[in-house]
GROMACS .gro file of C-alpha atoms in nm:
model
  396
    1MET     CA    1   1.008  -0.115  -5.174
    2ILE     CA    2   0.673  -0.285  -5.106
    3ALA     CA    3   0.845  -0.569  -4.909
    4VAL     CA    4   1.038  -0.312  -4.704
    5ALA     CA    5   0.720  -0.118  -4.638
    6LEU     CA    6   0.529  -0.427  -4.538
    7ALA     CA    7   0.814  -0.533  -4.306
    8ALA     CA    8   0.819  -0.197  -4.138
    9PHE     CA    9   0.438  -0.201  -4.097
   10SER     CA   10   0.457  -0.556  -3.944
   11ALA     CA   11   0.722  -0.453  -3.695
   12SER     CA   12   0.519  -0.147  -3.596
   13ALA     CA   13   0.206  -0.343  -3.563
   14LEU     CA   14   0.355  -0.604  -3.337
   15ALA     CA   15   0.535  -0.348  -3.108
   16GLU     CA   16   0.389  -0.299  -2.768
   17ASP     CA   17   0.267   0.039  -2.663
   18GLY     CA   18   0.518   0.209  -2.441
   19VAL     CA   19   0.823   0.012  -2.554
   20THR     CA   20   1.088   0.140  -2.786
   21ASN     CA   21   1.447   0.038  -2.864
   22ASP     CA   22   1.570   0.229  -2.557
   23THR     CA   23   1.282   0.310  -2.335
   24ILE     CA   24   0.995   0.153  -2.135
   25VAL     CA   25   0.731   0.402  -2.044
   26ILE     CA   26   0.524   0.340  -1.717
   27GLY     CA   27   0.216   0.533  -1.638
   28ALA     CA   28   0.154   0.608  -1.266
   29TYR     CA   29  -0.113   0.790  -1.070
   30GLY     CA   30  -0.160   0.909  -0.710
   31PRO     CA   31  -0.266   1.216  -0.507
   32LEU     CA   32  -0.025   1.502  -0.543
   33SER     CA   33  -0.282   1.754  -0.423
   34GLY     CA   34  -0.560   1.759  -0.165
   35PRO     CA   35  -0.571   1.626   0.193
   36SER     CA   36  -0.413   1.290   0.093
   37SER     CA   37  -0.122   1.444  -0.102
   38GLY     CA   38   0.127   1.306   0.147
   39LEU     CA   39   0.048   0.960   0.021
   40GLY     CA   40   0.113   1.043  -0.347
   41LEU     CA   41   0.408   1.273  -0.292
   42GLY     CA   42   0.575   0.999  -0.090
   43ALA     CA   43   0.499   0.738  -0.337
   44ARG     CA   44   0.622   0.947  -0.630
   45ALA     CA   45   0.947   1.023  -0.449
   46GLY     CA   46   1.010   0.654  -0.379
   47LEU     CA   47   0.932   0.567  -0.733
   48GLU     CA   48   1.155   0.835  -0.883
   49LEU     CA   49   1.453   0.731  -0.653
   50ALA     CA   50   1.420   0.373  -0.766
   51VAL     CA   51   1.401   0.471  -1.136
   52GLU     CA   52   1.702   0.699  -1.103
   53GLN     CA   53   1.900   0.406  -0.944
   54ILE     CA   54   1.779   0.145  -1.200
   55ASN     CA   55   1.860   0.377  -1.498
   56SER     CA   56   2.200   0.469  -1.358
   57ALA     CA   57   2.285   0.099  -1.329
   58GLY     CA   58   2.204   0.052  -1.712
   59GLY     CA   59   1.828   0.032  -1.712
   60VAL     CA   60   1.646  -0.300  -1.796
   61ASN     CA   61   1.784  -0.506  -2.073
   62GLY     CA   62   1.932  -0.198  -2.244
   63ARG     CA   63   1.619   0.016  -2.194
   64LYS     CA   64   1.575   0.308  -1.955
   65LEU     CA   65   1.257   0.342  -1.753
   66ALA     CA   66   1.047   0.663  -1.814
   67VAL     CA   67   0.752   0.746  -1.589
   68ILE     CA   68   0.449   0.973  -1.657
   69PHE     CA   69   0.284   1.050  -1.328
   70GLU     CA   70  -0.069   1.191  -1.305
   71ASP     CA   71  -0.228   1.358  -1.001
   72ASP     CA   72  -0.564   1.204  -0.905
   73ALA     CA   73  -0.622   1.428  -0.602
   74PHE     CA   74  -0.752   1.115  -0.425
   75SER     CA   75  -1.065   1.131  -0.645
   76PRO     CA   76  -1.211   0.820  -0.824
   77SER     CA   77  -1.321   1.029  -1.122
   78LYS     CA   78  -0.991   1.202  -1.157
   79ALA     CA   79  -0.802   0.873  -1.118
   80LEU     CA   80  -1.013   0.725  -1.395
   81ALA     CA   81  -0.942   1.031  -1.619
   82ALA     CA   82  -0.574   0.990  -1.535
   83VAL     CA   83  -0.570   0.624  -1.624
   84LYS     CA   84  -0.760   0.688  -1.948
   85LYS     CA   85  -0.511   0.949  -2.047
   86LEU     CA   86  -0.220   0.725  -1.970
   87VAL     CA   87  -0.364   0.439  -2.175
   88GLU     CA   88  -0.522   0.622  -2.465
   89GLN     CA   89  -0.309   0.926  -2.503
   90ASP     CA   90   0.031   0.837  -2.364
   91LYS     CA   91   0.020   0.474  -2.477
   92VAL     CA   92   0.211   0.354  -2.165
   93PHE     CA   93   0.330  -0.009  -2.137
   94MET     CA   94   0.168  -0.055  -1.787
   95ILE     CA   95  -0.006   0.126  -1.506
   96PHE     CA   96   0.150   0.167  -1.164
   97GLY     CA   97  -0.132   0.253  -0.913
   98LEU     CA   98   0.013   0.461  -0.626
   99SER     CA   99  -0.311   0.578  -0.477
  100GLY     CA  100  -0.557   0.478  -0.206
  101SER     CA  101  -0.843   0.245  -0.229
  102ASN     CA  102  -1.113   0.493  -0.332
  103PRO     CA  103  -0.938   0.626  -0.639
  104THR     CA  104  -0.801   0.283  -0.737
  105VAL     CA  105  -1.143   0.120  -0.734
  106GLY     CA  106  -1.267   0.396  -0.957
  107THR     CA  107  -1.030   0.263  -1.233
  108LEU     CA  108  -1.083  -0.102  -1.214
  109ASN     CA  109  -1.391  -0.147  -1.446
  110TYR     CA  110  -1.209   0.056  -1.711
  111VAL     CA  111  -0.876  -0.145  -1.704
  112LYS     CA  112  -0.999  -0.495  -1.620
  113ASP     CA  113  -1.049  -0.616  -1.978
  114LEU     CA  114  -0.777  -0.408  -2.154
  115LYS     CA  115  -0.510  -0.671  -2.088
  116ILE     CA  116  -0.265  -0.401  -1.966
  117PRO     CA  117  -0.066  -0.488  -1.658
  118ASN     CA  118  -0.179  -0.292  -1.356
  119TYR     CA  119   0.055  -0.300  -1.035
  120PHE     CA  120  -0.106  -0.152  -0.723
  121SER     CA  121   0.132  -0.069  -0.442
  122ILE     CA  122  -0.086   0.097  -0.182
  123ALA     CA  123  -0.460   0.033  -0.225
  124SER     CA  124  -0.590  -0.242   0.013
  125ALA     CA  125  -0.928  -0.264  -0.157
  126PRO     CA  126  -1.016  -0.643  -0.201
  127GLN     CA  127  -1.126  -0.571  -0.562
  128VAL     CA  128  -0.769  -0.543  -0.670
  129THR     CA  129  -0.710  -0.912  -0.617
  130HIS     CA  130  -1.063  -1.061  -0.583
  131PRO     CA  131  -1.173  -1.198  -0.813
  132PHE     CA  132  -0.841  -1.298  -0.963
  133ASN     CA  133  -0.734  -1.102  -1.272
  134ARG     CA  134  -0.422  -1.205  -1.471
  135TYR     CA  135  -0.337  -0.843  -1.532
  136PHE     CA  136  -0.369  -0.709  -1.162
  137PHE     CA  137  -0.089  -0.736  -0.902
  138ARG     CA  138  -0.094  -0.616  -0.543
  139GLY     CA  139   0.247  -0.510  -0.415
  140THR     CA  140   0.332  -0.427  -0.056
  141ALA     CA  141  -0.006  -0.336   0.090
  142ASN     CA  142  -0.204  -0.610   0.260
  143GLU     CA  143  -0.555  -0.671   0.141
  144SER     CA  144  -0.811  -0.512   0.384
  145SER     CA  145  -0.930  -0.863   0.481
  146ARG     CA  146  -0.583  -0.950   0.585
  147TYR     CA  147  -0.564  -0.641   0.800
  148GLY     CA  148  -0.890  -0.745   0.963
  149GLU     CA  149  -0.742  -1.087   1.043
  150LEU     CA  150  -0.421  -0.933   1.190
  151TYR     CA  151  -0.582  -0.669   1.387
  152SER     CA  152  -0.839  -0.893   1.551
  153GLU     CA  153  -0.585  -1.153   1.651
  154PHE     CA  154  -0.339  -0.902   1.789
  155ILE     CA  155  -0.611  -0.714   1.994
  156THR     CA  156  -0.782  -1.019   2.135
  157GLN     CA  157  -0.505  -1.281   2.167
  158PHE     CA  158  -0.188  -1.070   2.234
  159LEU     CA  159  -0.332  -0.762   2.415
  160GLN     CA  160  -0.619  -0.981   2.564
  161LEU     CA  161  -0.874  -0.708   2.510
  162LYS     CA  162  -1.240  -0.759   2.420
  163ARG     CA  163  -1.428  -0.425   2.422
  164VAL     CA  164  -1.322  -0.271   2.099
  165ALA     CA  165  -1.444   0.066   1.962
  166ILE     CA  166  -1.382   0.141   1.593
  167LEU     CA  167  -1.359   0.491   1.435
  168SER     CA  168  -1.333   0.422   1.061
  169GLY     CA  169  -1.306   0.650   0.766
  170VAL     CA  170  -1.588   0.670   0.517
  171ASP     CA  171  -1.340   0.628   0.227
  172GLU     CA  172  -1.284   0.286   0.063
  173ASN     CA  173  -0.977   0.205   0.259
  174GLY     CA  174  -1.094   0.312   0.602
  175LYS     CA  175  -1.439   0.160   0.565
  176ASN     CA  176  -1.287  -0.174   0.437
  177GLU     CA  177  -1.048  -0.193   0.724
  178GLY     CA  178  -1.313  -0.120   0.983
  179ASP     CA  179  -1.558  -0.369   0.818
  180ASN     CA  180  -1.300  -0.639   0.825
  181LEU     CA  181  -1.183  -0.574   1.180
  182ALA     CA  182  -1.539  -0.609   1.289
  183LYS     CA  183  -1.584  -0.911   1.064
  184TYR     CA  184  -1.298  -1.117   1.210
  185LEU     CA  185  -1.351  -1.005   1.566
  186ASP     CA  186  -1.692  -1.170   1.536
  187LYS     CA  187  -1.602  -1.461   1.301
  188TRP     CA  188  -1.287  -1.576   1.480
  189TYR     CA  189  -1.346  -1.465   1.843
  190GLY     CA  190  -1.715  -1.403   1.885
  191ILE     CA  191  -1.662  -1.032   1.972
  192LYS     CA  192  -1.876  -0.743   1.846
  193PRO     CA  193  -1.741  -0.385   1.854
  194VAL     CA  194  -1.894  -0.184   2.152
  195MET     CA  195  -1.933   0.112   1.912
  196ARG     CA  196  -1.845   0.237   1.573
  197ALA     CA  197  -1.847   0.581   1.421
  198GLU     CA  198  -1.737   0.716   1.089
  199LEU     CA  199  -1.505   1.009   1.007
  200LYS     CA  200  -1.389   1.189   0.690
  201ILE     CA  201  -1.039   1.245   0.553
  202GLY     CA  202  -0.955   1.611   0.591
  203ASP     CA  203  -1.171   1.678   0.900
  204LYS     CA  204  -1.002   1.858   1.195
  205ASP     CA  205  -1.251   1.800   1.477
  206PHE     CA  206  -1.346   1.446   1.601
  207THR     CA  207  -1.494   1.536   1.928
  208PRO     CA  208  -1.837   1.384   1.852
  209GLN     CA  209  -1.696   1.047   1.758
  210LEU     CA  210  -1.450   1.046   2.057
  211LEU     CA  211  -1.729   1.131   2.297
  212GLN     CA  212  -1.941   0.831   2.170
  213ALA     CA  213  -1.625   0.614   2.210
  214LYS     CA  214  -1.565   0.737   2.558
  215ALA     CA  215  -1.929   0.665   2.658
  216ALA     CA  216  -1.898   0.313   2.536
  217ASP     CA  217  -1.605   0.246   2.784
  218PRO     CA  218  -1.395   0.037   2.548
  219ASP     CA  219  -1.068  -0.147   2.632
  220ILE     CA  220  -0.910  -0.005   2.301
  221ILE     CA  221  -1.006   0.233   2.025
  222ALA     CA  222  -0.919   0.126   1.667
  223LEU     CA  223  -0.857   0.402   1.411
  224THR     CA  224  -0.891   0.285   1.048
  225THR     CA  225  -0.795   0.607   0.890
  226ALA     CA  226  -0.495   0.793   0.764
  227ALA     CA  227  -0.198   0.930   0.972
  228PRO     CA  228  -0.283   1.308   0.986
  229GLU     CA  229  -0.641   1.223   1.102
  230ALA     CA  230  -0.503   0.970   1.357
  231SER     CA  231  -0.277   1.221   1.506
  232ILE     CA  232  -0.560   1.466   1.561
  233ILE     CA  233  -0.783   1.198   1.715
  234ILE     CA  234  -0.512   1.081   1.958
  235ARG     CA  235  -0.447   1.439   2.074
  236GLN     CA  236  -0.815   1.530   2.107
  237GLY     CA  237  -0.892   1.195   2.277
  238ARG     CA  238  -0.628   1.266   2.547
  239GLU     CA  239  -0.769   1.612   2.585
  240LEU     CA  240  -1.114   1.460   2.646
  241GLY     CA  241  -0.970   1.229   2.929
  242ILE     CA  242  -0.971   0.912   2.717
  243LYS     CA  243  -0.699   0.689   2.869
  244GLN     CA  244  -0.749   0.376   2.670
  245PRO     CA  245  -0.494   0.282   2.403
  246PHE     CA  246  -0.529   0.365   2.050
  247PHE     CA  247  -0.454   0.122   1.767
  248GLY     CA  248  -0.410   0.254   1.415
  249GLY     CA  249  -0.485   0.114   1.060
  250GLY     CA  250  -0.250   0.027   0.778
  251SER     CA  251  -0.148   0.386   0.699
  252THR     CA  252  -0.128   0.540   1.039
  253VAL     CA  253   0.229   0.422   1.142
  254ASP     CA  254   0.400   0.735   1.032
  255ASN     CA  255   0.638   0.972   1.188
  256VAL     CA  256   0.392   1.250   1.128
  257VAL     CA  257   0.204   1.119   1.426
  258ILE     CA  258   0.498   1.164   1.657
  259ALA     CA  259   0.589   1.493   1.491
  260ASN     CA  260   0.237   1.631   1.545
  261ASP     CA  261   0.164   1.481   1.888
  262GLY     CA  262   0.490   1.451   2.066
  263PHE     CA  263   0.475   1.241   2.386
  264VAL     CA  264   0.090   1.245   2.363
  265ALA     CA  265   0.148   0.972   2.096
  266GLU     CA  266   0.335   0.743   2.342
  267GLY     CA  267   0.173   0.397   2.335
  268PHE     CA  268   0.003   0.428   2.001
  269MET     CA  269   0.012   0.106   1.797
  270GLY     CA  270  -0.032  -0.007   1.443
  271PRO     CA  271   0.081  -0.236   1.162
  272TRP     CA  272   0.404  -0.190   0.966
  273SER     CA  273   0.449  -0.404   0.647
  274VAL     CA  274   0.818  -0.363   0.570
  275PRO     CA  275   1.108  -0.496   0.788
  276LEU     CA  276   1.261  -0.172   0.892
  277PHE     CA  277   1.132   0.170   1.002
  278PRO     CA  278   1.277   0.472   0.822
  279ASP     CA  279   1.478   0.581   1.128
  280SER     CA  280   1.647   0.244   1.164
  281GLN     CA  281   2.023   0.228   1.169
  282HIS     CA  282   2.042  -0.087   0.962
  283PRO     CA  283   2.287  -0.038   0.674
  284ASP     CA  284   2.030  -0.089   0.410
  285MET     CA  285   1.801   0.176   0.563
  286VAL     CA  286   2.086   0.418   0.613
  287LYS     CA  287   2.184   0.377   0.255
  288PHE     CA  288   1.820   0.431   0.129
  289ARG     CA  289   1.775   0.735   0.364
  290GLU     CA  290   2.095   0.906   0.244
  291ALA     CA  291   2.001   0.856  -0.122
  292TRP     CA  292   1.646   0.969  -0.057
  293SER     CA  293   1.760   1.283   0.131
  294LYS     CA  294   1.992   1.375  -0.136
  295ARG     CA  295   1.703   1.369  -0.390
  296ASN     CA  296   1.468   1.545  -0.153
  297PRO     CA  297   1.673   1.801   0.047
  298ASN     CA  298   1.375   2.023   0.159
  299ALA     CA  299   1.129   1.745   0.248
  300PRO     CA  300   0.882   1.810   0.522
  301LYS     CA  301   0.916   1.647   0.866
  302GLY     CA  302   0.796   1.286   0.887
  303ARG     CA  303   0.958   1.182   0.555
  304PRO     CA  304   1.055   0.943   0.410
  305ASN     CA  305   0.738   0.763   0.505
  306LEU     CA  306   0.565   0.434   0.446
  307PHE     CA  307   0.463   0.525   0.091
  308ASP     CA  308   0.812   0.633  -0.013
  309LEU     CA  309   0.925   0.280   0.097
  310TRP     CA  310   0.640   0.093  -0.068
  311ALA     CA  311   0.677   0.250  -0.404
  312TYR     CA  312   1.058   0.230  -0.394
  313GLY     CA  313   1.041  -0.148  -0.321
  314ASP     CA  314   0.765  -0.220  -0.572
  315THR     CA  315   0.942  -0.026  -0.854
  316TYR     CA  316   1.235  -0.272  -0.816
  317VAL     CA  317   0.984  -0.566  -0.825
  318ILE     CA  318   0.848  -0.426  -1.151
  319ALA     CA  319   1.204  -0.379  -1.291
  320GLU     CA  320   1.281  -0.738  -1.195
  321GLY     CA  321   0.973  -0.863  -1.384
  322LEU     CA  322   1.077  -0.662  -1.685
  323LYS     CA  323   1.428  -0.804  -1.673
  324ARG     CA  324   1.299  -1.153  -1.658
  325ALA     CA  325   1.061  -1.093  -1.946
  326GLY     CA  326   1.372  -1.045  -2.163
  327PRO     CA  327   1.469  -0.801  -2.437
  328ASP     CA  328   1.182  -0.900  -2.666
  329LEU     CA  329   0.934  -0.740  -2.416
  330THR     CA  330   0.562  -0.789  -2.442
  331ARG     CA  331   0.292  -0.740  -2.185
  332GLU     CA  332   0.213  -1.115  -2.174
  333LYS     CA  333   0.579  -1.196  -2.119
  334PHE     CA  334   0.593  -0.940  -1.846
  335ILE     CA  335   0.292  -1.099  -1.671
  336ASP     CA  336   0.445  -1.439  -1.698
  337ALA     CA  337   0.768  -1.321  -1.561
  338LEU     CA  338   0.603  -1.146  -1.255
  339GLU     CA  339   0.446  -1.479  -1.177
  340THR     CA  340   0.793  -1.628  -1.131
  341ILE     CA  341   0.874  -1.364  -0.853
  342ASP     CA  342   0.942  -1.566  -0.529
  343ASN     CA  343   1.050  -1.403  -0.208
  344TYR     CA  344   1.221  -1.123  -0.408
  345ARG     CA  345   1.313  -0.778  -0.265
  346VAL     CA  346   1.569  -0.517  -0.347
  347SER     CA  347   1.706  -0.504   0.005
  348GLU     CA  348   1.603  -0.514   0.377
  349VAL     CA  349   1.408  -0.183   0.324
  350ALA     CA  350   1.140  -0.385   0.131
  351SER     CA  351   0.927  -0.682   0.230
  352PRO     CA  352   0.967  -0.988   0.005
  353ARG     CA  353   0.716  -1.025  -0.279
  354THR     CA  354   0.589  -1.356  -0.413
  355PHE     CA  355   0.345  -1.405  -0.699
  356THR     CA  356   0.215  -1.713  -0.867
  357SER     CA  357  -0.016  -1.821  -1.157
  358TRP     CA  358  -0.308  -1.840  -0.917
  359HIS     CA  359  -0.256  -1.546  -0.682
  360HIS     CA  360  -0.103  -1.193  -0.732
  361ILE     CA  361  -0.081  -1.081  -0.361
  362GLY     CA  362   0.277  -0.986  -0.314
  363SER     CA  363   0.278  -0.990   0.061
  364SER     CA  364   0.048  -1.077   0.345
  365LYS     CA  365   0.288  -1.004   0.630
  366ALA     CA  366   0.289  -0.718   0.887
  367ARG     CA  367   0.446  -0.653   1.221
  368ILE     CA  368   0.305  -0.434   1.499
  369LEU     CA  369   0.492  -0.132   1.602
  370GLY     CA  370   0.437   0.097   1.902
  371VAL     CA  371   0.545   0.446   2.000
  372LEU     CA  372   0.803   0.441   2.275
  373GLY     CA  373   1.037   0.724   2.367
  374GLN     CA  374   0.927   0.913   2.046
  375HIS     CA  375   1.022   0.621   1.826
  376TRP     CA  376   0.844   0.341   1.655
  377VAL     CA  377   0.954   0.015   1.793
  378PRO     CA  378   0.850  -0.349   1.707
  379LEU     CA  379   0.643  -0.542   1.944
  380ALA     CA  380   0.725  -0.908   2.007
  381TRP     CA  381   0.427  -1.065   1.837
  382ASP     CA  382   0.375  -1.280   1.536
  383PRO     CA  383   0.034  -1.402   1.411
  384GLU     CA  384  -0.046  -1.761   1.463
  385ARG     CA  385  -0.354  -1.799   1.251
  386THR     CA  386  -0.316  -1.857   0.882
  387SER     CA  387  -0.491  -1.623   0.638
  388GLU     CA  388  -0.823  -1.733   0.472
  389ILE     CA  389  -0.745  -1.512   0.172
  390PHE     CA  390  -0.530  -1.769  -0.006
  391ASP     CA  391  -0.768  -2.052   0.062
  392ASP     CA  392  -1.041  -1.862  -0.109
  393LEU     CA  393  -0.822  -1.799  -0.415
  394ARG     CA  394  -0.713  -2.165  -0.442
  395LYS     CA  395  -1.084  -2.261  -0.470
  396HIS     CA  396  -1.120  -2.065  -0.778
   0.00000   0.00000   0.00000
């Protein structure tokens, strides 16, 4: 009896949190309420579709995926509370961050020493991957430094424009993108913005910032903010007589801009980090869109969006890592397995992800799309300069 009890105790002590004989529990968080709820609702829908498909196909090494999703309302303090609950109360195997940079950064000090895998799909905050942390992985979203590199090269080398105005959010994501655009305009091309103004997520009137931009007479106005705010800025800018093109940040390429602005949105440009746009007729996107619509029959206009696609593709990356880790699943084996991911993606609806033992940045690519005829279409541009981000990680 004593031997049996000791054996049972030993097996229990060695078992990983969140792993049973038939289940792997993943903890996720993102904004399901508040002005940024479109981000979290999209991410949750993409995650849930992928989990449903994975489980229907037999799960991962005989185990089904189960997800506990917490609403962070786009608040750093609520995100931290959500992650603490998932770790300490729910005892999840890993954390799947499906929120923006502000909330995500609010969780990092807590999780950085816990040796619990954290996979971040959306946040572009540099702190996710700098300095390198064995337990942090960045999925689809580019680091904000990379956005700065891409935007500055596109604006100055492809569009051949020099006078750049920047309207940037005061949130972590918008500020970082604006800072890095200004940084690389100066560092790589010797150009300083002709003006810069800040704005808040959830605001409805951007007349003061737009009047400042108009007075500076720029060649182009960069908007490092979210899609709902970008759509208001574009419409109000045209009403104020601003004729210069608008260029959006990493989360502005969204059908909500076209849905809200109509033909006023024509010519708006921004980055897109997956191969296909949601209205593509490519067979992979058609298949995704049909499956997504079946699960979300009463979705608002503009969906599925970028965040549906990001979370969908990254959930499959996580499942692939779990599969490669084998049936005797541990967190350390999962980390080792993720570091073998090389150019993996579920289909053409996702960008390829690659991780190594020295960098956990899944993707650094983006294409530029523009609104033409009420559709987002790709522009014939590819960056020529290599990123400095990986050089910095190699040094350390």
